[in-house]
Tab-separated table of C-alpha atoms in Angstrom:
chain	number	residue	atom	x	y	z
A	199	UNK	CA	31.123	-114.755	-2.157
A	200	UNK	CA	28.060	-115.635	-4.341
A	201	UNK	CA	25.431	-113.210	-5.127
A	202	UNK	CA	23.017	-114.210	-2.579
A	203	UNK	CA	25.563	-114.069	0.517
A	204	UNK	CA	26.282	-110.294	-1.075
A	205	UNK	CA	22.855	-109.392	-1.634
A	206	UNK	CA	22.398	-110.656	2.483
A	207	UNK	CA	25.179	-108.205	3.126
A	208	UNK	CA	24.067	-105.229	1.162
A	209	UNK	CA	20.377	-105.548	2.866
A	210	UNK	CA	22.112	-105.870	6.464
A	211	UNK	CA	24.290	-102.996	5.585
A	212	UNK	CA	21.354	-100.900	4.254
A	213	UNK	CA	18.881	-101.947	7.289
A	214	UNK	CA	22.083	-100.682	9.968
A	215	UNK	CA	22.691	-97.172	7.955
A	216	UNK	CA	18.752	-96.644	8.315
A	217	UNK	CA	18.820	-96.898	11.771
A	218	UNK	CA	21.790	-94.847	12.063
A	219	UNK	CA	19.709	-91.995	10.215
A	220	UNK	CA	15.973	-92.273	12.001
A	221	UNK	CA	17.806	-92.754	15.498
A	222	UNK	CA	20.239	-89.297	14.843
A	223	UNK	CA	23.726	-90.332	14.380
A	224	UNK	CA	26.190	-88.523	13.044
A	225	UNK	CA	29.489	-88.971	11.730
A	226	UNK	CA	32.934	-88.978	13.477
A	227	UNK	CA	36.453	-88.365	11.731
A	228	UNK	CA	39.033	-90.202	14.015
A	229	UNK	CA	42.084	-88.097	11.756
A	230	UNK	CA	41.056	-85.424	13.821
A	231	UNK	CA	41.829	-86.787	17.081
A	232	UNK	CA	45.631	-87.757	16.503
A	233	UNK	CA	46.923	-85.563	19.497
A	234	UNK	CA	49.639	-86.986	21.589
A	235	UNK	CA	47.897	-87.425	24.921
A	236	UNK	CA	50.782	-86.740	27.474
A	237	UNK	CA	53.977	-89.449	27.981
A	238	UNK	CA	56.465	-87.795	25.993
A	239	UNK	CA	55.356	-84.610	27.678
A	240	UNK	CA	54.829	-85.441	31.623
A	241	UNK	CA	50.893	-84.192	30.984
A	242	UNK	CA	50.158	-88.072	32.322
A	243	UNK	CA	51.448	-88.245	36.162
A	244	UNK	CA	54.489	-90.927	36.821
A	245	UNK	CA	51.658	-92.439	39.508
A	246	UNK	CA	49.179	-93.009	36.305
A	247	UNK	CA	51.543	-95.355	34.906
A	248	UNK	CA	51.906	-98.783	36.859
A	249	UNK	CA	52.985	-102.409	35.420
A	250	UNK	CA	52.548	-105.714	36.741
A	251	UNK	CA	56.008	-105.838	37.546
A	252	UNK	CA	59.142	-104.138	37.363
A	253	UNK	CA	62.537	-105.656	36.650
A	254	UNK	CA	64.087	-102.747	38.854
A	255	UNK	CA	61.493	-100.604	40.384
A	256	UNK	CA	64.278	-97.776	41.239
A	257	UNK	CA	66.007	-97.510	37.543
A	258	UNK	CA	63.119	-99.988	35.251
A	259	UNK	CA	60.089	-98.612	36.649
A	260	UNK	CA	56.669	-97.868	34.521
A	261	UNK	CA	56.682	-94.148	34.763
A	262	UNK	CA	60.117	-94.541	33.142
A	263	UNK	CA	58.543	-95.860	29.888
A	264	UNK	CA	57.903	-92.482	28.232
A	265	UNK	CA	58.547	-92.107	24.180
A	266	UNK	CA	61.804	-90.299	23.525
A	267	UNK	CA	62.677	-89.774	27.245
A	268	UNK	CA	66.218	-90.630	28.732
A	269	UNK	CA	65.342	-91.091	32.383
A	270	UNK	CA	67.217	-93.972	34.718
A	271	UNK	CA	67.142	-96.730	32.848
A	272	UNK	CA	65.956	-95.399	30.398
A	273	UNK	CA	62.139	-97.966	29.653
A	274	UNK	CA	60.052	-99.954	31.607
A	275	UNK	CA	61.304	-103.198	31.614
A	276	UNK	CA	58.949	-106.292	33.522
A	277	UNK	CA	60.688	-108.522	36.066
A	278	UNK	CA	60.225	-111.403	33.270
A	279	UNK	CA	60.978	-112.583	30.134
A	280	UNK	CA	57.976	-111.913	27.365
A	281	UNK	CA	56.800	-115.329	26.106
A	282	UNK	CA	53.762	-116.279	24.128
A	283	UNK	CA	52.053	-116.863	27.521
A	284	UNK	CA	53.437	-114.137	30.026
A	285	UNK	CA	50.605	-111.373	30.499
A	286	UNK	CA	53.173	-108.869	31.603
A	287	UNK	CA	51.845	-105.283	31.203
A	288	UNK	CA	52.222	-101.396	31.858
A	289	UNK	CA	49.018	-99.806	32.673
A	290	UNK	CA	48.067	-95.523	31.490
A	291	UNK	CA	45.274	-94.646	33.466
A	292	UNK	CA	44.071	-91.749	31.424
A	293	UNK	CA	41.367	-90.615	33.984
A	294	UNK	CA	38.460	-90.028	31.283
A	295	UNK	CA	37.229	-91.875	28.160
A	296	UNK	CA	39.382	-90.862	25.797
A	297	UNK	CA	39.021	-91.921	21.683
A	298	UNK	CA	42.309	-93.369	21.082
A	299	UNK	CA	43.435	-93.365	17.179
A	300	UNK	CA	47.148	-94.465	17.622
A	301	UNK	CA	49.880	-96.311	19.816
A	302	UNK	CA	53.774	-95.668	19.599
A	303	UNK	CA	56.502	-97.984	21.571
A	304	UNK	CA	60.862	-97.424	21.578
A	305	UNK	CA	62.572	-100.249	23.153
A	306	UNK	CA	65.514	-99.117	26.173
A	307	UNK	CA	67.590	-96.984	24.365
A	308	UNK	CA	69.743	-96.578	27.598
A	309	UNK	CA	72.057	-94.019	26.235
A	310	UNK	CA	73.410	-96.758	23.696
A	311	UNK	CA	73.386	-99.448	26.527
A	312	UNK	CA	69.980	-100.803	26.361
A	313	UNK	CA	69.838	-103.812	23.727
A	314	UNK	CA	66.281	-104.991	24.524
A	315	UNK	CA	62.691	-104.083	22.893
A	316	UNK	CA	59.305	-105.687	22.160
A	317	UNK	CA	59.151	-107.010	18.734
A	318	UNK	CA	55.318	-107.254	19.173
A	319	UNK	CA	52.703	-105.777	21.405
A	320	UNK	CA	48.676	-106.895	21.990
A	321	UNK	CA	46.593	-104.136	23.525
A	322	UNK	CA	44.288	-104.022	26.341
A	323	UNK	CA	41.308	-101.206	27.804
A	324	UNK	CA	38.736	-100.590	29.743
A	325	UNK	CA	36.237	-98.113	30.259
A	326	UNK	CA	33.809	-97.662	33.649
A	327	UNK	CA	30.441	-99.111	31.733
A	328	UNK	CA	32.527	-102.260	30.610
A	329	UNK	CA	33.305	-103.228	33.979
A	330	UNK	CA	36.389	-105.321	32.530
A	331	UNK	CA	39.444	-105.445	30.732
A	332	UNK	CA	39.029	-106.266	26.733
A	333	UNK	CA	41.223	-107.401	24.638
A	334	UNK	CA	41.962	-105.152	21.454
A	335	UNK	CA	41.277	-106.733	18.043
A	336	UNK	CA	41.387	-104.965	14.746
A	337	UNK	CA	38.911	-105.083	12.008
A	338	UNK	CA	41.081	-108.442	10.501
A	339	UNK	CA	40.365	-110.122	14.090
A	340	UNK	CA	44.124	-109.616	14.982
A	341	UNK	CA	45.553	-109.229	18.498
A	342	UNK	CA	48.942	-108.817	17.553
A	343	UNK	CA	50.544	-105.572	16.885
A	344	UNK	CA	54.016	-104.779	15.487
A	345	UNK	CA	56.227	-103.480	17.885
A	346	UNK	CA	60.061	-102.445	17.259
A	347	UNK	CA	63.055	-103.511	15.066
A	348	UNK	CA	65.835	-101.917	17.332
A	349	UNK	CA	66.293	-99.678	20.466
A	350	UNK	CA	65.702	-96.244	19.319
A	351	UNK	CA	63.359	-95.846	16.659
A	352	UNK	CA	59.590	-95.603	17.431
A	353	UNK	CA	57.288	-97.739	15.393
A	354	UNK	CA	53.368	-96.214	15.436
A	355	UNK	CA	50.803	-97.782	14.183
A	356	UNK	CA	47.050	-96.245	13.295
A	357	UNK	CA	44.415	-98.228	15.198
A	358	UNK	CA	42.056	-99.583	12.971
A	359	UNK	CA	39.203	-99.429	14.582
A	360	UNK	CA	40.304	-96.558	17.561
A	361	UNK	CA	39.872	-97.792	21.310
A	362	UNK	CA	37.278	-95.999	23.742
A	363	UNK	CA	38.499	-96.066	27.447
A	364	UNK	CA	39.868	-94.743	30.110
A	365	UNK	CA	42.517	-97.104	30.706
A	366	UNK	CA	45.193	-98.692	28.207
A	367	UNK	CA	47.604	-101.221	28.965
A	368	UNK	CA	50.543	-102.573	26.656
A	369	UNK	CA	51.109	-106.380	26.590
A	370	UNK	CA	55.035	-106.841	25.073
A	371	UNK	CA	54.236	-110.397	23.525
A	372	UNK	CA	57.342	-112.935	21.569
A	373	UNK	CA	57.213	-116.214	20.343
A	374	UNK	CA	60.087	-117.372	22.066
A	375	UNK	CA	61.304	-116.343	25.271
A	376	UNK	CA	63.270	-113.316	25.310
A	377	UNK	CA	63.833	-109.655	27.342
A	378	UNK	CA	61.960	-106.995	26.859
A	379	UNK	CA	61.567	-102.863	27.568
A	380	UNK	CA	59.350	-100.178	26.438
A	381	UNK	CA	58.560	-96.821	26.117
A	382	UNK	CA	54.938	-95.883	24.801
A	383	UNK	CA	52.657	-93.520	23.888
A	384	UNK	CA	49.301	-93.118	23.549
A	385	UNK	CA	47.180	-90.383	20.573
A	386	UNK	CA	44.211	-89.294	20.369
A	387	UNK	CA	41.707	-87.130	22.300
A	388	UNK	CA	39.522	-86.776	24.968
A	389	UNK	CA	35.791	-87.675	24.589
A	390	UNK	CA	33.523	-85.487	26.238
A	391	UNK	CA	30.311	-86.093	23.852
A	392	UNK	CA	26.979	-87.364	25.403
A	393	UNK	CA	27.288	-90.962	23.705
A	394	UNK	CA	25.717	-93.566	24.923
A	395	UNK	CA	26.298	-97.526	24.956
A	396	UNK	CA	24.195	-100.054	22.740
A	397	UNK	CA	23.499	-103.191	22.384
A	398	UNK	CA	22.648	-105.372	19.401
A	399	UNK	CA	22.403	-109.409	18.326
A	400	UNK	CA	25.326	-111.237	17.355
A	401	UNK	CA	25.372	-112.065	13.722
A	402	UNK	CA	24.809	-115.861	13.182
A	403	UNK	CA	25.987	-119.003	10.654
A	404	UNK	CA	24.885	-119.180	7.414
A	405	UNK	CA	25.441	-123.188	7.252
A	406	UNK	CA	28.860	-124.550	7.234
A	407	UNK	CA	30.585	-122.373	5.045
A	408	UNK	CA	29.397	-118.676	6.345
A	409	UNK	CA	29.814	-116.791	9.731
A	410	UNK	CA	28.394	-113.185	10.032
A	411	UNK	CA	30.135	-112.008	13.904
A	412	UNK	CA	31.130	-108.869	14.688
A	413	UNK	CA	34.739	-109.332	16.054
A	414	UNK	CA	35.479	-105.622	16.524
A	415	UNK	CA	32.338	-105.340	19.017
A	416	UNK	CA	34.362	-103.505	22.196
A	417	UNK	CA	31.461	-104.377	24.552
A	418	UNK	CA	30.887	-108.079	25.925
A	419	UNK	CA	28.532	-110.993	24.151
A	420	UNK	CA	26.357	-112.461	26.627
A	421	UNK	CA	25.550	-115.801	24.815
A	422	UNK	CA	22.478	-113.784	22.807
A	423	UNK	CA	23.484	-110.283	22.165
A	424	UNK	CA	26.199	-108.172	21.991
A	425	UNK	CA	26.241	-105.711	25.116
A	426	UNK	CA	27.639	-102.107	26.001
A	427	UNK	CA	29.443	-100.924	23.430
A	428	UNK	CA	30.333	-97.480	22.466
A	429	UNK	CA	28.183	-96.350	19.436
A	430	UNK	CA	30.630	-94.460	18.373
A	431	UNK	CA	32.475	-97.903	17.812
A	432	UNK	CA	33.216	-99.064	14.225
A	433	UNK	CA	30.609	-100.493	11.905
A	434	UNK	CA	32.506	-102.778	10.163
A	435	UNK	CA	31.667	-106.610	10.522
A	436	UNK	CA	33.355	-109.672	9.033
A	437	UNK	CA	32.258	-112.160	7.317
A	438	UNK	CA	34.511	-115.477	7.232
A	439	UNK	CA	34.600	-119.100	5.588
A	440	UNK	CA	36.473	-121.554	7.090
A	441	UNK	CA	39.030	-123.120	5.651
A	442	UNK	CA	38.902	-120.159	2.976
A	443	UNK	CA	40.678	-116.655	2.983
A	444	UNK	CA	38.967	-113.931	5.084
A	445	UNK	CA	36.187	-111.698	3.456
A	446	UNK	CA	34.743	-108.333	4.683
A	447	UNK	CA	31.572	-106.335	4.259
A	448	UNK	CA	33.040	-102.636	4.324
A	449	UNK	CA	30.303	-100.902	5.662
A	450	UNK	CA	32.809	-98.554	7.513
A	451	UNK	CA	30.915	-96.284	9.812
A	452	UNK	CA	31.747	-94.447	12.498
A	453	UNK	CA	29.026	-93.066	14.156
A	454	UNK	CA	28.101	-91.263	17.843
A	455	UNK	CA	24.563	-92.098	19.666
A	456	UNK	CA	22.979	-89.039	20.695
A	457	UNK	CA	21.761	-89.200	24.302
């Protein structure tokens, strides 16, 4: 990155933390929101979980797919095979916006039985403003999120940025066909601040070698500007060259809009 392209960067980072400051924003600490949020424990309700299908509804169902719980089967298992195309997918409906921080998946233990799991996972939420399911992608522009090595030992990983919604659904993905079965859980915490949405312009090219976008934006882009997303969303944009490895401006800010 030459000096100019970093002096652009340092001048768009300063002219967003000013804002932050006249318009009253204040910081937010996702490392305190880390609680489990309830399917381990039963605090969700079996009819919050559904799936898009169920291999056996009786023994495979969704509410079945609880973290470290021995129940039927024993995971929620979809009636087919993951591929890099199937959009198979069990649904939490957590009721409220909730920040999310973390995800944790087992594959079907089945009291030693089970051999299948989800080597990888992609994410999807949605929240009431949003109107529509979005696709989860972390600050390196990356769907794809590493699931399990075996049937029995939970892998979590630490969202990077955290997910605002209300609803969360896990998307077992593999590059070649094979069966799959989860259990999952969800951390984080309920959100019960008076935040509101905002909207802002996309960032642009710089030529043929420079694109400023915002690919962690959780609200929609209309064409123009980016639309409805939480300000208490990330800050952090990327800045890429094709052809080139990835560069980032790491303006990391987490911030909450006061209403």
């Amino acid at each position: 990155m030459d000096s100019a392209m970093r002096r652009n960067g340092l001048v768009q980072q300063g002219l967003l933390l000013l804002i932050w400051s006249v318009f009253g924003l204040e910081a937010v600490d996702p490392s305190q929101c880390i609680a489990p949020l309830g399917m381990e424990s039963g605090l969700i309700q079996d009819e919050d979980i559904s799936a898009s299908s169920s291999f056996d509804f009786k023994y495979l169902a969704p509410h079945h797919g609880r973290v470290r719980t021995e129940t039927n089967g024993g995971a929620w298992c979809p009636a087919t095979q993951a591929t890099p195309d199937t959009n198979e997918f069990i649904e939490v409906d957590l009721k409220t916006v909730h920040m999310i921080t973390a995800t944790e998946t087992q594959g079907r233990f089945g009291n030693g039985q089970g051999v299948e799991f989800a080597e990888a996972y992609m994410l999807e939420f949605y929240r009431p403003r949003l109107q529509k399911w979005k696709r989860y992608r972390t600050k390196a522009n990356e769907e794809e999120i590493k699931g399990n090595i075996n049937t029995y030992l939970e892998s979590k990983t630490i969202l990077d940025p955290p997910i605002w919604a209300s609803k969360v659904r896990f998307l077992p993905y593999s590059s070649h066909m094979r069966t799959v079965c989860m259990r999952v859980e969800l951390y984080g915490c309920r959100w019960s601040d008076g935040v509101v949405s905002y909207s802002m312009p996309q960032g642009d090219k710089k030529g043929t070698s420079w694109e400023f976008y915002d690919f962690t934006y959780d609200g929609h882009w209309d064409g123009e500007k980016l639309k409805d997303g939480k300000c208490e969303f990330s800050g952090v944009g990327a800045v890429r060259q094709p052809n080139a490895s990835a560069h980032l401006l790491t303006h990391e800010v987490f911030f909450v809009c006061k209403a």
